[in-house]
Amino acid sequence: MATNNVPNDVAGRLLDLAGESRRLIQAARERGFRTETKADNSFVTSVDLAVELRLRELIAAWYPDHGVLGEEQAPRNPGAEYQWILDPVDGTEEFVRDIPTYGTIIALHHRGVPLAGVLDFPALDLRVHAVQGQGCFRNGTRVSPPAESGAQADAAVCLSARGNFARHHDDGGIFDAVTRAFPNHRIYRSCLNHALAATGEIDAAVAWHERAWDLAAAPILVTEAGGRYETVRTRPLADGGIVFSAVFGRRGVVERILPIVN
Amino acid sequence: MATNNVPNDVAGRLLDLAGESRRLIQAARERGFRTETKADNSFVTSVDLAVELRLRELIAAWYPDHGVLGEEQAPRNPGAEYQWILDPVDGTEEFVRDIPTYGTIIALHHRGVPLAGVLDFPALDLRVHAVQGQGCFRNGTRVSPPAESGAQADAAVCLSARGNFARHHDDGGIFDAVTRAFPNHRIYRSCLNHALAATGEIDAAVAWHERAWDLAAAPILVTEAGGRYETVRTRPLADGGIVFSAVFGRRGVVERILPIVN
């Protein structure tokens, strides 16, 4: 695999960014934070904003010509070849409720190709990161390619909530079909579903109608761990945005899910 | 509320049992453990067995005339008025996969009435316990009765996986109806769904086709926290066992769920 587009120092920078994000989130958990409701009724907190600002500041200092796309603020250098994609707190609803399944998503793409990514879970002391050609790591230990020999009849699949499937366009029938075919399922938050599918702690994830930042890190994590990642829908929205749907994890289980969602 | 059936020392004993269980589980996470597959294809580990044995030993020493009903071993003193009900590791599948949502369930019932219960989550550093007439506590801090003013249109509901609904008797249609009516749902494990509903971190839980030990602690936790607990199905099984289904959490949300499941 060509790795010559990967900046030399990117693994270290990625972990620095995740470390900084975790420190800010932990401090906010201890000292408190402000919560507001956005126009779409989702939550945003002073922590989401503070983390994104700080990550943008570090990226701009290290890579002044790179772009940044984040959930909470306007894009920086949107035409740049290298784009950092950020979701400072994925699962803000969980963060506000003190349910530990939220996390930070950070990825670097080059002309749309994911080169590096990290998912960091401050309340779970869990970090999964990968760099193209260098493997996928869980808390610093390299993840082995997932075994394909699991009891597939009872495969453990994580998926988005039905609300994700039915928003933007009513794909609720796909939620129903997946939950029927894979009755041993869980529904956490995007970032935790993704991390567990990458590390092989679950067999596969079905992520539906997610924004670019939600799925920014998952492809490189999954493929570097030896799994399969398939984008199955790309849907333009009336507001000019796009939502993506994807299936990923153990190859054998992904193969069984694809005909159900297609 | 009559509290004269509550043994004086029960809160301390309950926390001693939860502490002992957590120590054994943490030690096993560090030192390793054996995993086997049971006849019904579910997992059991050497930790499940060791925790249940140790809790039984402590209970027998403290309360020689009390009964014990546990997931892994034969009942002790099944005719006794006081019954301790144990699930040493609820979510063994998660424990084996190192997903931190598993926990220990311990409860004391008197003639079928729940008097005290605890849910302990070693990997989340979370413990929720309650004693009749004494309130419900989250990591030692009393839980306030949940506010009823949340945005009910977007109520956060945790439910059992579709596999639970469809096993024993096909209630899959109820899973479908609940996920449609409450699209902002999550699916963790029994014990975490229960703990979050008791503390108000989610609005309500829908627990389906669970065994007595799975639901042993939830009623006292929820009612002592000021929420509503309703058993909605009691289904005898061919093997002589019984499975229970229940809806519990914030009163307003429980009221909206009941007509959907009935």
Coordinates of C-alpha atoms in Angstrom, one line a residue:
Chain A
M1 CA 0.0 0.0 0.0
A2 CA 1.4 3.4 -0.9
T3 CA 2.1 5.3 2.2
N4 CA 4.0 8.3 0.8
N5 CA 1.2 10.7 1.4
V6 CA 1.3 10.0 5.1
P7 CA 3.1 12.8 6.9
N8 CA 6.1 11.3 8.9
D9 CA 4.9 12.6 12.3
V10 CA 1.2 11.9 11.9
A11 CA 0.9 9.0 14.5
G12 CA 2.5 11.2 17.2
R13 CA 0.4 14.2 16.3
L14 CA -2.8 12.1 16.2
L15 CA -2.1 10.8 19.7
D16 CA -1.2 14.3 20.9
L17 CA -4.6 15.6 19.7
A18 CA -6.4 12.7 21.3
G19 CA -4.5 13.3 24.6
E20 CA -5.3 17.0 24.5
S21 CA -9.0 16.3 23.9
R22 CA -9.1 13.7 26.7
R23 CA -7.5 16.2 29.1
L24 CA -10.1 18.9 28.3
I25 CA -13.0 16.5 28.6
Q26 CA -11.8 15.0 31.9
A27 CA -11.3 18.5 33.3
A28 CA -14.8 19.5 32.2
R29 CA -16.3 16.4 33.8
E30 CA -14.7 17.4 37.1
R31 CA -15.3 21.2 36.9
G32 CA -18.7 21.3 35.1
F33 CA -19.7 22.7 31.7
R34 CA -22.6 24.5 30.0
T35 CA -25.2 22.7 27.8
E36 CA -27.3 24.2 25.1
T37 CA -29.8 22.7 22.7
K38 CA -29.1 23.2 19.0
A39 CA -31.7 24.1 16.3
D40 CA -32.1 20.3 15.5
N41 CA -32.8 19.6 19.2
S42 CA -29.4 17.9 19.7
F43 CA -27.2 19.0 22.5
V44 CA -24.0 21.0 22.3
T45 CA -21.8 21.8 25.3
S46 CA -19.1 24.3 26.1
V47 CA -16.8 21.2 26.0
D48 CA -17.6 20.4 22.4
L49 CA -16.7 23.9 21.4
A50 CA -13.6 24.2 23.6
V51 CA -12.2 20.8 22.3
E52 CA -12.7 21.7 18.7
L53 CA -11.1 25.1 19.1
R54 CA -8.1 23.7 20.8
L55 CA -7.6 20.9 18.2
R56 CA -7.9 23.4 15.4
E57 CA -5.3 25.6 17.1
L58 CA -2.8 22.7 17.4
I59 CA -3.4 21.6 13.8
A60 CA -3.0 25.1 12.4
A61 CA 0.3 25.5 14.3
W62 CA 1.6 22.1 13.1
Y63 CA 0.2 22.0 9.6
P64 CA -0.7 25.6 8.5
D65 CA -1.6 24.5 5.0
H66 CA -3.9 21.7 6.0
G67 CA -7.7 22.0 6.1
V68 CA -10.0 21.3 9.0
L69 CA -13.6 20.1 8.9
G70 CA -15.3 20.0 12.3
E71 CA -18.8 19.5 13.6
E72 CA -19.1 22.7 15.5
Q73 CA -17.2 25.4 13.5
A74 CA -16.8 26.6 9.8
P75 CA -14.3 24.7 7.6
R76 CA -10.7 26.0 7.4
N77 CA -8.8 25.7 4.1
P78 CA -11.6 23.7 2.5
G79 CA -9.7 23.3 -0.8
A80 CA -6.5 21.8 0.9
E81 CA -5.4 18.3 -0.1
Y82 CA -5.0 17.3 3.5
Q83 CA -8.1 17.6 5.6
W84 CA -8.4 17.0 9.4
I85 CA -11.9 15.9 10.3
L86 CA -13.1 16.3 13.9
D87 CA -16.0 15.4 16.1
P88 CA -14.9 16.7 19.5
V89 CA -17.7 14.9 21.4
D90 CA -19.6 12.2 19.5
G91 CA -22.5 11.3 21.8
T92 CA -23.0 14.6 23.5
E93 CA -26.3 13.3 24.8
E94 CA -24.4 10.5 26.6
F95 CA -21.7 13.0 27.8
V96 CA -24.4 15.3 29.3
R97 CA -26.1 12.3 31.0
D98 CA -22.8 10.9 32.3
I99 CA -23.1 7.6 30.3
P100 CA -19.5 6.7 29.4
T101 CA -20.0 5.7 25.7
Y102 CA -19.2 9.1 24.1
G103 CA -15.9 9.8 22.5
T104 CA -13.7 12.1 20.3
I105 CA -13.3 11.3 16.6
I106 CA -10.2 12.7 14.8
A107 CA -9.0 11.7 11.3
L108 CA -6.7 12.9 8.5
H109 CA -7.7 12.5 4.9
H110 CA -5.7 13.2 1.8
R111 CA -7.8 14.0 -1.3
G112 CA -10.6 12.1 0.3
V113 CA -8.5 9.0 1.3
P114 CA -8.4 8.3 5.0
L115 CA -4.7 8.2 6.1
A116 CA -5.0 8.2 9.9
G117 CA -7.7 8.2 12.6
V118 CA -8.3 7.9 16.3
L119 CA -11.3 7.3 18.5
D120 CA -10.8 8.3 22.1
F121 CA -13.1 7.4 25.0
P122 CA -12.1 9.4 28.1
A123 CA -14.6 7.7 30.5
L124 CA -13.7 4.2 29.3
D125 CA -9.9 4.8 29.2
L126 CA -10.1 3.4 25.6
R127 CA -8.2 4.7 22.6
V128 CA -8.2 3.1 19.1
H129 CA -6.0 4.5 16.4
A130 CA -4.5 3.6 13.0
V131 CA -2.2 5.0 10.4
Q132 CA -2.2 3.8 6.8
G133 CA 0.3 1.0 6.5
Q134 CA 1.1 1.0 10.2
G135 CA -1.7 -1.1 11.7
C136 CA -4.6 -0.4 14.1
F137 CA -3.9 -0.1 17.9
R138 CA -6.1 -0.5 21.0
N139 CA -4.6 1.4 23.9
G140 CA -1.2 1.1 22.2
T141 CA -1.4 -2.7 21.5
R142 CA -1.6 -3.7 17.9
V143 CA -5.0 -5.2 16.9
S144 CA -4.7 -8.6 15.2
P145 CA -6.8 -9.2 12.1
P146 CA -10.2 -10.5 13.4
A147 CA -10.7 -14.2 13.3
E148 CA -13.4 -15.3 11.0
S149 CA -14.4 -18.5 12.9
G150 CA -16.8 -17.0 15.4
A151 CA -20.3 -18.5 15.8
Q152 CA -21.8 -16.5 12.9
A153 CA -25.4 -17.5 13.7
D154 CA -25.1 -15.5 16.8
A155 CA -22.9 -12.7 15.4
A156 CA -22.7 -9.6 17.6
V157 CA -23.7 -6.6 15.5
C158 CA -23.9 -3.0 16.6
L159 CA -26.1 -0.6 14.7
S160 CA -27.4 2.9 14.7
A161 CA -30.7 3.6 16.5
R162 CA -33.8 3.4 14.4
G163 CA -34.0 7.2 14.7
N164 CA -30.9 7.4 12.5
F165 CA -32.3 5.1 9.9
A166 CA -35.6 7.0 9.7
R167 CA -34.2 10.6 9.6
H168 CA -33.5 12.3 6.3
H169 CA -35.0 9.4 4.4
D170 CA -37.1 6.6 5.9
D171 CA -34.9 3.6 5.9
G172 CA -36.6 2.2 9.0
G173 CA -37.3 -1.0 7.1
I174 CA -33.6 -1.6 6.9
F175 CA -33.3 -1.2 10.7
D176 CA -36.1 -3.8 11.1
A177 CA -34.4 -6.2 8.6
V178 CA -31.0 -6.0 10.3
T179 CA -32.4 -6.4 13.8
R180 CA -34.3 -9.5 12.6
A181 CA -31.4 -11.1 10.9
F182 CA -28.9 -10.3 13.7
P183 CA -31.0 -10.5 16.9
N184 CA -27.8 -10.4 19.1
H185 CA -27.3 -6.7 18.6
R186 CA -26.4 -3.7 20.7
I187 CA -26.9 0.0 20.1
Y188 CA -24.2 2.3 21.7
R189 CA -23.1 5.5 20.1
S190 CA -21.5 5.9 16.7
C191 CA -17.9 6.1 17.9
L192 CA -18.2 3.1 20.3
N193 CA -19.9 1.0 17.7
H194 CA -17.0 1.8 15.3
A195 CA -14.2 1.2 17.8
L196 CA -15.6 -2.2 18.8
A197 CA -16.0 -3.3 15.1
A198 CA -12.5 -2.2 14.3
T199 CA -10.9 -4.1 17.3
G200 CA -13.1 -7.2 16.7
E201 CA -14.8 -7.0 20.1
I202 CA -18.0 -7.1 18.1
D203 CA -18.4 -8.8 14.7
A204 CA -19.7 -5.9 12.6
A205 CA -21.3 -2.4 12.7
V206 CA -24.1 -1.0 10.6
A207 CA -23.8 2.9 10.7
W208 CA -26.7 4.7 9.1
H209 CA -27.2 8.3 8.0
E210 CA -24.1 9.6 9.6
R211 CA -22.2 12.8 8.8
A212 CA -18.7 12.9 7.4
W213 CA -17.1 13.5 10.8
D214 CA -18.9 10.6 12.4
L215 CA -17.4 8.2 10.0
A216 CA -14.1 10.0 9.4
A217 CA -11.9 7.6 11.4
A218 CA -13.8 4.2 11.0
P219 CA -12.5 3.3 7.5
I220 CA -8.8 3.5 8.3
L221 CA -9.3 1.8 11.7
V222 CA -11.2 -1.1 10.2
T223 CA -9.0 -1.7 7.2
E224 CA -5.7 -1.4 9.1
A225 CA -7.1 -4.0 11.5
G226 CA -7.8 -6.4 8.7
G227 CA -11.5 -6.0 8.4
R228 CA -13.8 -4.9 5.6
Y229 CA -15.4 -1.4 5.2
E230 CA -18.2 -0.8 2.7
T231 CA -20.0 2.5 2.2
V232 CA -23.5 1.4 1.2
R233 CA -25.3 4.8 0.8
T234 CA -24.3 8.4 0.1
R235 CA -27.3 10.6 0.4
P236 CA -27.2 14.4 -0.4
L237 CA -29.4 16.5 1.9
A238 CA -31.6 19.5 1.1
D239 CA -29.3 21.7 3.2
G240 CA -26.3 20.9 1.0
G241 CA -24.8 18.3 3.4
I242 CA -24.3 14.6 2.8
V243 CA -25.0 11.6 5.1
F244 CA -23.2 8.3 4.7
S245 CA -24.2 4.7 5.6
A246 CA -21.7 2.0 6.0
V247 CA -21.2 -1.7 7.0
F248 CA -17.9 -2.8 8.5
G249 CA -16.1 -5.4 10.6
R250 CA -15.3 -9.1 10.1
R251 CA -15.4 -9.9 6.4
G252 CA -17.7 -12.9 6.7
V253 CA -20.3 -11.0 8.7
V254 CA -20.1 -7.9 6.5
E255 CA -20.8 -10.2 3.5
R256 CA -23.9 -11.5 5.2
I257 CA -25.1 -8.0 6.1
L258 CA -24.6 -6.4 2.6
P259 CA -27.5 -8.1 0.8
I260 CA -29.8 -7.2 3.7
V261 CA -29.1 -3.4 3.4
N262 CA -28.8 -3.3 -0.4
Chain B
M1 CA -43.8 2.1 53.8
A2 CA -43.3 -0.9 56.2
T3 CA -39.6 -1.5 56.6
N4 CA -39.7 -3.9 59.5
N5 CA -38.7 -6.8 57.3
V6 CA -35.4 -5.2 56.4
P7 CA -32.5 -6.7 58.3
N8 CA -30.7 -3.9 60.2
D9 CA -27.4 -4.5 58.6
V10 CA -28.5 -5.2 55.0
A11 CA -27.1 -2.0 53.4
G12 CA -23.6 -2.7 54.7
R13 CA -23.8 -6.4 53.7
L14 CA -25.1 -5.6 50.3
L15 CA -22.1 -3.2 49.7
D16 CA -19.7 -5.8 51.1
L17 CA -21.0 -8.3 48.6
A18 CA -20.7 -5.9 45.7
G19 CA -17.2 -5.0 46.8
E20 CA -16.2 -8.6 47.0
S21 CA -17.7 -9.3 43.6
R22 CA -15.8 -6.3 42.1
R23 CA -12.5 -7.4 43.6
L24 CA -12.8 -10.9 42.2
I25 CA -13.8 -9.6 38.7
Q26 CA -11.0 -7.0 38.6
A27 CA -8.5 -9.6 39.6
A28 CA -9.7 -12.0 36.9
R29 CA -9.5 -9.2 34.3
E30 CA -5.9 -8.7 35.2
R31 CA -4.9 -12.4 35.6
G32 CA -7.1 -14.0 33.0
F33 CA -10.0 -16.6 33.3
R34 CA -11.4 -19.6 31.5
T35 CA -14.5 -19.3 29.2
E36 CA -16.9 -22.1 28.3
T37 CA -20.1 -22.2 26.2
K38 CA -23.2 -23.4 28.0
A39 CA -25.9 -25.7 26.5
D40 CA -27.9 -22.7 25.3
N41 CA -24.8 -21.3 23.5
S42 CA -24.3 -18.5 26.1
F43 CA -21.0 -18.1 27.8
V44 CA -20.0 -18.9 31.3
T45 CA -16.5 -18.2 32.7
S46 CA -14.6 -19.3 35.7
V47 CA -15.3 -15.8 37.1
D48 CA -19.1 -16.2 37.0
L49 CA -18.7 -19.4 39.1
A50 CA -16.1 -18.0 41.5
V51 CA -18.1 -14.9 42.2
E52 CA -21.3 -16.8 42.8
L53 CA -19.5 -19.3 45.1
R54 CA -17.9 -16.5 47.1
L55 CA -21.1 -14.5 47.5
R56 CA -22.9 -17.7 48.6
E57 CA -20.2 -18.4 51.2
L58 CA -20.5 -14.9 52.7
I59 CA -24.3 -15.0 52.7
A60 CA -24.4 -18.4 54.3
A61 CA -22.0 -17.2 57.0
W62 CA -24.0 -14.0 57.8
Y63 CA -27.5 -15.3 57.3
P64 CA -27.5 -19.1 57.6
D65 CA -31.3 -19.3 57.4
H66 CA -31.6 -17.2 54.2
G67 CA -32.1 -18.8 50.8
V68 CA -29.9 -18.1 47.7
L69 CA -31.0 -18.3 44.1
G70 CA -28.2 -17.8 41.6
E71 CA -27.8 -18.1 37.9
E72 CA -25.0 -20.7 38.0
Q73 CA -25.7 -23.0 40.9
A74 CA -28.6 -24.9 42.6
P75 CA -30.9 -22.9 45.0
R76 CA -30.0 -23.0 48.7
N77 CA -32.9 -23.0 51.2
P78 CA -35.5 -22.5 48.5
G79 CA -38.4 -22.4 51.1
A80 CA -36.8 -19.6 53.2
E81 CA -38.7 -16.3 53.6
Y82 CA -35.5 -14.3 52.8
Q83 CA -34.0 -15.0 49.4
W84 CA -30.8 -13.6 48.0
I85 CA -30.9 -13.5 44.2
L86 CA -27.6 -13.3 42.3
D87 CA -26.3 -12.9 38.8
P88 CA -22.5 -12.8 39.3
V89 CA -21.8 -11.5 35.8
D90 CA -24.7 -10.2 33.8
G91 CA -23.4 -9.7 30.3
T92 CA -20.8 -12.5 30.2
E93 CA -20.6 -12.0 26.5
E94 CA -19.5 -8.4 27.1
F95 CA -17.1 -9.4 29.9
V96 CA -15.4 -12.0 27.6
R97 CA -15.1 -9.4 24.8
D98 CA -13.8 -6.7 27.3
I99 CA -16.8 -4.4 26.6
P100 CA -17.3 -2.6 29.9
T101 CA -21.1 -2.8 30.2
Y102 CA -21.4 -6.0 32.2
G103 CA -22.2 -6.0 35.9
T104 CA -23.1 -8.0 39.0
I105 CA -26.7 -8.1 40.2
I106 CA -27.5 -8.8 43.9
A107 CA -30.8 -8.5 45.6
L108 CA -32.6 -9.5 48.8
H109 CA -36.3 -10.4 48.6
H110 CA -38.7 -11.2 51.5
R111 CA -41.6 -13.5 50.5
G112 CA -41.2 -12.2 47.0
V113 CA -41.0 -8.5 47.9
P114 CA -37.7 -6.8 46.9
L115 CA -36.1 -5.2 50.0
A116 CA -32.6 -4.3 48.8
G117 CA -30.5 -4.5 45.6
V118 CA -27.3 -3.5 44.0
L119 CA -25.9 -3.3 40.5
D120 CA -22.2 -3.1 40.3
F121 CA -20.1 -2.3 37.2
P122 CA -16.4 -3.0 37.8
A123 CA -15.2 -1.6 34.5
L124 CA -17.3 1.6 34.7
D125 CA -16.6 2.3 38.4
L126 CA -20.4 2.5 38.8
R127 CA -22.5 1.1 41.6
V128 CA -26.2 1.7 42.2
H129 CA -27.9 0.4 45.3
A130 CA -31.1 0.8 47.2
V131 CA -32.7 -0.4 50.4
Q132 CA -36.5 -0.2 51.1
G133 CA -37.3 3.1 52.8
Q134 CA -33.7 4.3 52.6
G135 CA -33.5 5.6 49.0
C136 CA -31.4 4.8 45.9
F137 CA -27.8 5.7 45.6
R138 CA -25.3 6.1 42.7
N139 CA -21.7 5.7 43.9
G140 CA -22.9 6.6 47.3
T141 CA -24.8 9.8 46.4
R142 CA -28.6 9.7 46.8
V143 CA -30.5 9.7 43.5
S144 CA -33.1 12.4 43.3
P145 CA -36.6 11.5 42.0
P146 CA -36.3 11.9 38.3
A147 CA -37.7 15.1 36.8
E148 CA -40.7 14.6 34.6
S149 CA -40.2 17.6 32.4
G150 CA -37.7 16.2 29.8
A151 CA -38.4 16.5 26.1
Q152 CA -40.6 13.5 26.0
A153 CA -40.8 13.4 22.1
D154 CA -37.2 12.5 22.1
A155 CA -37.2 10.3 25.3
A156 CA -34.1 8.1 25.7
V157 CA -35.3 4.5 26.1
C158 CA -33.1 1.4 26.6
L159 CA -34.5 -1.9 25.6
S160 CA -33.5 -5.6 25.3
A161 CA -32.1 -6.8 22.0
R162 CA -34.7 -8.2 19.5
G163 CA -33.3 -11.6 20.3
N164 CA -34.7 -11.4 23.9
F165 CA -38.1 -10.4 22.6
A166 CA -38.2 -13.2 20.1
R167 CA -36.9 -16.0 22.3
H168 CA -39.3 -18.3 24.3
H169 CA -42.2 -16.6 22.5
D170 CA -42.1 -14.4 19.5
D171 CA -42.7 -10.9 20.8
G172 CA -40.6 -9.4 18.0
G173 CA -43.5 -7.2 17.0
I174 CA -43.3 -5.5 20.4
F175 CA -39.6 -4.7 19.8
D176 CA -40.5 -3.2 16.5
A177 CA -43.3 -1.1 18.0
V178 CA -41.1 0.2 20.8
T179 CA -38.2 1.1 18.5
R180 CA -40.6 2.9 16.2
A181 CA -42.3 4.9 19.0
F182 CA -39.0 5.7 20.7
P183 CA -36.4 6.1 17.9
N184 CA -33.9 7.5 20.4
H185 CA -33.1 4.2 21.9
R186 CA -30.0 2.3 23.0
I187 CA -29.4 -1.4 23.7
Y188 CA -26.8 -2.1 26.4
R189 CA -27.0 -5.1 28.6
S190 CA -29.8 -5.8 31.1
C191 CA -27.9 -4.6 34.1
L192 CA -26.8 -1.3 32.6
N193 CA -30.2 -0.6 31.1
H194 CA -31.6 -1.1 34.5
A195 CA -29.1 1.1 36.4
L196 CA -29.5 4.0 33.9
A197 CA -33.3 3.9 34.2
A198 CA -33.1 3.9 38.0
T199 CA -30.7 6.8 38.2
G200 CA -32.6 8.8 35.5
E201 CA -29.7 8.9 33.1
I202 CA -32.1 7.5 30.6
D203 CA -35.9 8.0 30.7
A204 CA -37.1 4.4 30.8
A205 CA -36.1 0.8 30.1
V206 CA -38.1 -2.0 28.5
A207 CA -36.7 -5.4 29.7
W208 CA -38.1 -8.4 27.9
H209 CA -38.1 -12.2 28.7
E210 CA -35.6 -11.9 31.5
R211 CA -34.9 -14.4 34.3
A212 CA -35.6 -13.7 37.9
W213 CA -32.0 -12.9 38.7
D214 CA -31.7 -10.4 35.8
L215 CA -34.6 -8.3 37.2
A216 CA -34.0 -9.0 40.9
A217 CA -32.6 -5.6 41.8
A218 CA -34.3 -3.3 39.3
P219 CA -37.7 -2.9 41.1
I220 CA -36.3 -1.7 44.4
L221 CA -33.7 0.6 42.7
V222 CA -36.4 2.2 40.5
T223 CA -39.0 2.7 43.2
E224 CA -36.6 3.9 45.8
A225 CA -35.4 6.5 43.2
G226 CA -39.0 7.7 42.8
G227 CA -39.7 6.0 39.4
R228 CA -42.4 3.6 38.3
Y229 CA -41.8 -0.2 37.9
E230 CA -44.4 -2.3 36.0
T231 CA -44.1 -6.0 35.3
V232 CA -46.0 -6.5 32.0
R233 CA -45.5 -10.2 31.3
T234 CA -44.8 -13.3 33.4
R235 CA -44.3 -16.3 31.1
P236 CA -43.8 -19.9 32.3
L237 CA -41.4 -21.9 30.2
A238 CA -41.4 -25.5 29.2
D239 CA -38.4 -26.2 31.4
G240 CA -40.2 -25.1 34.5
G241 CA -38.6 -21.7 34.6
I242 CA -40.3 -18.3 34.2
V243 CA -39.3 -15.2 32.2
F244 CA -40.4 -11.7 33.1
S245 CA -40.9 -8.6 31.1
A246 CA -41.0 -5.1 32.7
V247 CA -41.2 -1.4 31.9
F248 CA -39.7 1.1 34.3
G249 CA -38.2 4.6 34.8
R250 CA -39.7 8.1 34.6
R251 CA -43.5 7.8 35.3
G252 CA -44.5 9.9 32.3
V253 CA -42.5 7.9 29.9
V254 CA -43.5 4.5 31.4
E255 CA -47.1 5.6 31.0
R256 CA -46.5 6.2 27.3
I257 CA -44.8 2.8 26.8
L258 CA -47.3 0.6 28.6
P259 CA -50.1 0.8 25.9
I260 CA -47.5 -0.1 23.3
V261 CA -46.4 -3.3 25.0
N262 CA -49.8 -4.3 26.3

